Amino acid sequence: MLLPASVASLESAPLALIIDLVRSGRATTRPELVTATGLGRKVVTQRVDQAITLGLLEDGELAPSSGGRQARTLRFKSRAGYVYGALVGASEFTAAVLDLDGSIITSHHEDWAVDLGSERTMRRLGAAFAGMARTTGLARPWGIGIGMPGPVEFATGRLVAPPIMPGWDGFSVRSWFRDHYDAPVWVDNDVNLMALGEWTAGKPHDGRDMLFVKAGTGIGAGLINRGRLLRGDRGAAGDIGHVHVSDDPSTRCRCGRVGCLEAVASGWSLLEEATRRVQESPRLSALAGPLALGDIGAAALAGDPLANELVDRRVQALAEVVAHLVNFTNPGVLVLGGGALRTGPRFTELVAESVLARCTDLVTQDLVIRPASLDQMEGVIGAGLLAGGGLLAPASLAHWAESGSPLGHAADLQRLSAELG
Ligand SMILES: [Zn+2]
């Protein structure tokens, strides 16, 4: 018999907590779990046994002795199940099969224009998943995590008035996948998932609060505070691309307003201005066909004056907004990601210079500023972690622990995650 969600989640909270402590490496032996949770030894032993029966934990080697009897370490079995994850960008997507810890088993990258519409994009993603299911034999994911390049209402998985995605307003990515897969689906904004992936799997890992800023075709930010993503009330936190930074009427944004940060500093505005002024650069004007962002990045790296002028102006505008965010949120680490990294180390240096000049001493004293470390894969890793985390949340575990697997419980798991956030 099913217990009401709230009661069930209380009962299984120790199980979820114990698995989370081992999974994150914060406690790796039974005595450490007793200390970390404040639970009695008997309860810890019972819950560890339950997690081992579920296939989520296993005994490892003996821990180094601290004087008394050596305790056996516990390990999270990240391959107990697997999830599908995808990160959709404005002009490309990456899809992957991942384990419960966000490690990629296999991945697929493809150039794809998101403005081709919702149905075509979803079908294309579905085809990518089907291809990977064939090559890996992993055709029944426990869950699915998807990142989208626009505002996502987190509770429902719906796009809400995405500026660069005509026809997507109100489209539920979650419903589409729920109609095609018997698995719960979690959908988030792309930058949130990049932040989650980098915070969890990036290097160096120091566990401090992280502000992740993506500068590419679009611009956005994600904040991890005490290990949790800050989503705000509906899921729109960090969506900085359309904050007002200029009154210049020539800076018309794709959202229809004037003077948005994206209109002044994004990759698409860079491409637009470089194309308009291409004759000023012998290097760029010698290229055949329409310019691509990669061309401008390469030209900037090679010291092309026009490319550098255009990139530097954008980095300055971005850095000013980032400095406000850093002052406001006081992160331990500021990570810069997105296509702008392809213009070379100068991007990170310029942002760092500006942030350090504009922020208060207490904010900058221990602040680390670095580029993203996962070779543009942090977003799809974050998508996998989102699904893995959803499956292992107390309410979800409470529901499927008794039957031993989340497979076959998709509708209930989805309902629980909607109820409990
Ligand atoms: Zn705008």
Coordinates of N, CA, C and O in Angstrom, one line a residue, residues 103-203:
S103 N 28.2 10.5 -14.8 CA 29.3 10.1 -15.7 C 28.8 9.7 -17.0 O 27.8 8.9 -17.1
I104 N 29.4 10.2 -18.1 CA 28.8 9.9 -19.4 C 29.2 8.5 -19.9 O 30.4 8.1 -19.9
I105 N 28.2 7.7 -20.3 CA 28.5 6.4 -20.8 C 28.7 6.5 -22.3 O 29.6 5.9 -22.9
T106 N 27.9 7.3 -23.0 CA 28.1 7.6 -24.4 C 27.4 8.9 -24.7 O 26.4 9.3 -24.0
S107 N 27.9 9.7 -25.7 CA 27.2 11.0 -26.0 C 27.2 11.2 -27.5 O 27.8 10.5 -28.3
H108 N 26.3 12.2 -27.8 CA 26.1 12.5 -29.2 C 25.9 14.0 -29.4 O 25.2 14.6 -28.6
H109 N 26.7 14.6 -30.3 CA 26.6 16.0 -30.5 C 26.2 16.3 -31.9 O 26.6 15.7 -32.8
E110 N 25.4 17.4 -32.0 CA 24.8 17.6 -33.3 C 24.5 19.1 -33.5 O 24.0 19.8 -32.6
D111 N 24.9 19.7 -34.7 CA 24.4 21.1 -35.0 C 22.9 21.0 -35.3 O 22.5 20.2 -36.1
W112 N 22.2 21.9 -34.6 CA 20.8 21.9 -34.7 C 20.2 23.2 -34.3 O 20.5 23.8 -33.3
A113 N 19.4 23.9 -35.2 CA 18.8 25.2 -34.9 C 17.5 25.0 -34.2 O 16.6 24.4 -34.7
V114 N 17.5 25.5 -32.9 CA 16.4 25.3 -32.1 C 15.1 26.0 -32.6 O 14.0 25.6 -32.3
D115 N 15.3 27.0 -33.5 CA 14.2 27.7 -34.0 C 13.5 27.0 -35.1 O 12.5 27.4 -35.7
L116 N 13.9 25.8 -35.4 CA 13.2 24.9 -36.3 C 11.9 24.4 -35.7 O 11.1 23.8 -36.3
G117 N 11.8 24.6 -34.4 CA 10.5 24.3 -33.7 C 10.5 23.2 -32.7 O 11.5 22.4 -32.7
S118 N 9.5 23.1 -31.9 CA 9.5 22.2 -30.8 C 9.4 20.7 -31.3 O 10.2 19.9 -30.8
E119 N 8.4 20.5 -32.1 CA 8.2 19.1 -32.5 C 9.4 18.5 -33.2 O 9.8 17.4 -32.9
R120 N 9.9 19.2 -34.1 CA 11.1 18.7 -34.9 C 12.3 18.5 -34.0 O 13.0 17.5 -34.1
T121 N 12.5 19.5 -33.0 CA 13.6 19.4 -32.1 C 13.5 18.2 -31.2 O 14.4 17.4 -31.0
M122 N 12.3 18.0 -30.7 CA 12.0 16.8 -29.8 C 12.2 15.5 -30.5 O 12.8 14.6 -30.0
R123 N 11.7 15.4 -31.8 CA 11.9 14.2 -32.5 C 13.4 13.9 -32.8 O 13.8 12.8 -32.7
R124 N 14.1 15.0 -33.0 CA 15.6 14.8 -33.3 C 16.3 14.3 -32.0 O 17.2 13.5 -32.1
L125 N 15.9 14.9 -30.9 CA 16.5 14.4 -29.6 C 16.1 12.9 -29.4 O 17.0 12.1 -29.0
G126 N 14.9 12.6 -29.7 CA 14.4 11.3 -29.5 C 15.2 10.3 -30.4 O 15.6 9.2 -30.0
A127 N 15.5 10.8 -31.6 CA 16.3 9.9 -32.5 C 17.7 9.7 -32.0 O 18.3 8.6 -32.1
A128 N 18.3 10.8 -31.4 CA 19.6 10.7 -30.8 C 19.6 9.7 -29.7 O 20.5 8.8 -29.5
F129 N 18.6 9.7 -28.8 CA 18.5 8.8 -27.7 C 18.3 7.4 -28.2 O 18.9 6.4 -27.7
A130 N 17.5 7.2 -29.3 CA 17.3 5.9 -29.8 C 18.6 5.3 -30.4 O 18.9 4.1 -30.2
G131 N 19.4 6.2 -31.1 CA 20.7 5.7 -31.6 C 21.6 5.3 -30.5 O 22.2 4.2 -30.6
M132 N 21.6 6.0 -29.4 CA 22.5 5.6 -28.3 C 22.0 4.4 -27.6 O 22.8 3.6 -27.1
A133 N 20.7 4.2 -27.5 CA 20.1 3.0 -26.9 C 20.5 1.8 -27.7 O 20.8 0.7 -27.2
R134 N 20.6 1.9 -29.1 CA 21.0 0.8 -29.9 C 22.5 0.5 -29.7 O 22.8 -0.7 -29.5
T135 N 23.3 1.5 -29.6 CA 24.8 1.2 -29.5 C 25.1 0.7 -28.1 O 26.1 -0.1 -27.9
T136 N 24.4 1.1 -27.0 CA 24.7 0.7 -25.7 C 23.8 -0.4 -25.2 O 24.2 -1.1 -24.2
G137 N 22.7 -0.7 -25.8 CA 21.7 -1.6 -25.3 C 21.0 -1.1 -24.1 O 20.2 -1.9 -23.4
L138 N 21.1 0.2 -23.8 CA 20.5 0.8 -22.6 C 19.2 1.5 -23.1 O 19.3 2.7 -23.3
A139 N 18.1 0.8 -23.2 CA 16.9 1.4 -23.8 C 15.8 1.8 -22.8 O 14.8 2.3 -23.2
R140 N 16.1 1.5 -21.5 CA 15.0 1.9 -20.5 C 15.6 2.7 -19.4 O 16.0 2.3 -18.4
P141 N 15.7 4.0 -19.7 CA 16.3 4.9 -18.7 C 15.4 5.0 -17.4 O 14.2 4.9 -17.5
W142 N 16.1 5.2 -16.3 CA 15.3 5.4 -15.0 C 14.7 6.8 -15.0 O 13.7 7.0 -14.4
G143 N 15.3 7.7 -15.7 CA 14.8 9.1 -15.7 C 15.5 9.9 -16.8 O 16.4 9.4 -17.5
I144 N 14.9 11.1 -17.1 CA 15.4 11.9 -18.2 C 15.6 13.3 -17.7 O 14.7 13.9 -17.0
G145 N 16.7 13.9 -18.0 CA 17.0 15.3 -17.7 C 17.3 16.1 -18.9 O 18.1 15.7 -19.8
I146 N 16.6 17.3 -19.1 CA 16.8 18.1 -20.3 C 17.0 19.5 -20.0 O 16.3 20.1 -19.1
G147 N 18.0 20.1 -20.6 CA 18.3 21.6 -20.4 C 17.9 22.3 -21.7 O 18.2 21.9 -22.8
M148 N 17.2 23.4 -21.6 CA 16.7 24.2 -22.7 C 17.3 25.6 -22.7 O 17.4 26.2 -21.6
P149 N 17.5 26.2 -23.9 CA 18.1 27.6 -23.9 C 17.1 28.7 -23.8 O 17.0 29.6 -24.6
G150 N 16.2 28.6 -22.7 CA 15.2 29.6 -22.5 C 14.6 29.5 -21.1 O 15.0 28.5 -20.4
P151 N 13.7 30.4 -20.7 CA 13.1 30.3 -19.4 C 12.2 29.1 -19.3 O 11.3 28.9 -20.1
V152 N 12.5 28.2 -18.3 CA 11.7 27.0 -18.1 C 11.0 27.1 -16.7 O 11.7 27.4 -15.7
E153 N 9.7 26.9 -16.7 CA 9.0 26.8 -15.4 C 9.4 25.5 -14.8 O 8.9 24.5 -15.3
F154 N 10.1 25.5 -13.8 CA 10.7 24.2 -13.3 C 9.7 23.2 -12.9 O 9.8 22.0 -13.1
A155 N 8.6 23.7 -12.2 CA 7.6 22.7 -11.7 C 6.9 22.0 -12.8 O 6.5 20.8 -12.6
T156 N 6.8 22.5 -14.0 CA 6.0 21.9 -15.0 C 6.8 21.5 -16.2 O 6.4 20.7 -17.1
G157 N 8.1 22.0 -16.3 CA 8.9 21.7 -17.5 C 8.4 22.4 -18.8 O 8.7 21.9 -19.9
R158 N 7.8 23.5 -18.6 CA 7.3 24.3 -19.8 C 8.2 25.5 -20.1 O 8.7 26.1 -19.2
L159 N 8.4 25.8 -21.4 CA 9.1 27.0 -21.8 C 8.1 28.1 -21.6 O 6.9 28.0 -22.0
V160 N 8.6 29.3 -21.1 CA 7.7 30.4 -20.9 C 8.3 31.6 -21.7 O 9.4 32.1 -21.3
A161 N 7.7 32.0 -22.8 CA 8.1 33.1 -23.6 C 9.6 33.2 -23.9 O 10.3 34.1 -23.6
P162 N 10.1 32.1 -24.4 CA 11.6 32.1 -24.7 C 11.9 33.0 -25.9 O 11.3 32.9 -27.0
P163 N 12.8 34.0 -25.7 CA 13.0 35.0 -26.7 C 13.5 34.5 -28.0 O 13.3 35.1 -29.1
I164 N 14.3 33.4 -28.0 CA 15.0 33.0 -29.3 C 14.3 31.8 -29.9 O 14.9 31.1 -30.8
M165 N 13.2 31.4 -29.3 CA 12.6 30.1 -29.8 C 11.1 30.3 -30.2 O 10.2 30.0 -29.5
P166 N 10.9 30.8 -31.4 CA 9.6 31.1 -31.9 C 8.7 29.8 -31.9 O 9.2 28.8 -32.3
G167 N 7.5 29.9 -31.4 CA 6.6 28.8 -31.4 C 6.7 27.8 -30.2 O 6.0 26.9 -30.1
W168 N 7.7 28.1 -29.3 CA 7.9 27.2 -28.2 C 7.2 27.7 -26.9 O 7.1 27.0 -25.9
D169 N 6.6 28.9 -27.0 CA 6.0 29.4 -25.7 C 4.9 28.5 -25.2 O 4.0 28.1 -26.0
G170 N 5.0 28.1 -24.0 CA 4.0 27.2 -23.4 C 4.3 25.7 -23.7 O 3.5 24.8 -23.2
F171 N 5.2 25.4 -24.5 CA 5.5 24.0 -24.9 C 6.1 23.2 -23.7 O 7.0 23.7 -23.1
S172 N 5.5 22.1 -23.4 CA 6.0 21.3 -22.3 C 7.0 20.2 -22.8 O 6.6 19.2 -23.4
V173 N 8.3 20.4 -22.6 CA 9.3 19.4 -22.9 C 9.0 18.1 -22.1 O 9.1 17.0 -22.6
R174 N 8.6 18.3 -20.9 CA 8.3 17.2 -20.0 C 7.2 16.3 -20.6 O 7.3 15.1 -20.7
S175 N 6.1 16.9 -21.0 CA 5.0 16.1 -21.5 C 5.4 15.4 -22.8 O 5.0 14.2 -22.9
W176 N 6.2 16.0 -23.6 CA 6.6 15.3 -24.8 C 7.3 14.0 -24.5 O 7.0 13.0 -25.0
F177 N 8.3 14.2 -23.6 CA 9.1 13.0 -23.3 C 8.3 11.9 -22.5 O 8.4 10.7 -22.7
R178 N 7.4 12.5 -21.7 CA 6.5 11.5 -20.9 C 5.6 10.7 -21.8 O 5.3 9.6 -21.5
D179 N 5.2 11.3 -22.9 CA 4.4 10.6 -23.9 C 5.2 9.5 -24.7 O 4.6 8.6 -25.2
H180 N 6.5 9.7 -24.7 CA 7.3 8.8 -25.5 C 8.2 7.8 -24.7 O 8.7 6.8 -25.2
Y181 N 8.4 8.1 -23.4 CA 9.2 7.2 -22.5 C 8.5 6.9 -21.2 O 7.8 7.8 -20.7
D182 N 8.6 5.7 -20.7 CA 8.1 5.4 -19.4 C 9.1 5.8 -18.4 O 9.7 4.9 -17.7
A183 N 9.4 7.1 -18.2 CA 10.4 7.5 -17.2 C 10.0 8.9 -16.8 O 9.5 9.7 -17.6
P184 N 10.3 9.3 -15.5 CA 10.1 10.7 -15.1 C 11.1 11.6 -15.8 O 12.2 11.2 -16.1
V185 N 10.6 12.9 -16.1 CA 11.4 13.8 -16.8 C 11.5 15.1 -16.0 O 10.6 15.6 -15.5
W186 N 12.8 15.6 -16.0 CA 13.0 16.9 -15.3 C 13.6 17.9 -16.4 O 14.5 17.5 -17.1
V187 N 13.1 19.1 -16.4 CA 13.5 20.1 -17.4 C 14.0 21.3 -16.7 O 13.4 21.8 -15.7
D188 N 15.1 21.9 -17.1 CA 15.6 23.1 -16.5 C 16.3 24.0 -17.6 O 16.5 23.5 -18.7
N189 N 16.5 25.2 -17.2 CA 17.3 26.1 -18.0 C 18.7 25.6 -18.3 O 19.3 25.0 -17.4
D190 N 19.2 25.8 -19.4 CA 20.6 25.3 -19.8 C 21.7 25.7 -18.8 O 22.5 24.9 -18.4
V191 N 21.7 27.0 -18.5 CA 22.8 27.5 -17.6 C 22.7 26.9 -16.2 O 23.7 26.7 -15.6
N192 N 21.5 26.7 -15.7 CA 21.4 26.0 -14.4 C 22.1 24.7 -14.4 O 22.8 24.3 -13.5
L193 N 21.9 24.0 -15.5 CA 22.4 22.6 -15.6 C 24.0 22.7 -15.8 O 24.7 21.8 -15.3
M194 N 24.4 23.7 -16.5 CA 25.9 23.9 -16.7 C 26.5 24.1 -15.3 O 27.5 23.6 -14.9
A195 N 25.8 25.0 -14.5 CA 26.3 25.3 -13.1 C 26.3 24.0 -12.3 O 27.3 23.7 -11.6
L196 N 25.2 23.2 -12.4 CA 25.1 22.0 -11.6 C 26.2 21.0 -12.0 O 26.9 20.4 -11.1
G197 N 26.4 20.8 -13.3 CA 27.5 19.9 -13.8 C 28.9 20.3 -13.4 O 29.7 19.5 -12.9
E198 N 29.2 21.6 -13.5 CA 30.5 22.1 -13.2 C 30.7 22.0 -11.7 O 31.8 21.7 -11.2
W199 N 29.7 22.4 -10.9 CA 29.9 22.4 -9.4 C 30.2 21.0 -9.0 O 31.0 20.7 -8.1
T200 N 29.5 20.0 -9.6 CA 29.6 18.6 -9.1 C 30.8 17.9 -9.6 O 31.5 17.2 -8.9
A201 N 31.1 18.1 -10.9 CA 32.1 17.3 -11.6 C 33.3 18.1 -12.0 O 34.3 17.5 -12.5
G202 N 33.2 19.4 -11.9 CA 34.3 20.3 -12.4 C 35.6 20.2 -11.6 O 35.5 19.7 -10.4
K203 N 36.7 20.7 -12.1 CA 37.9 20.7 -11.4 C 38.6 22.0 -11.4 O 38.5 22.7 -12.4

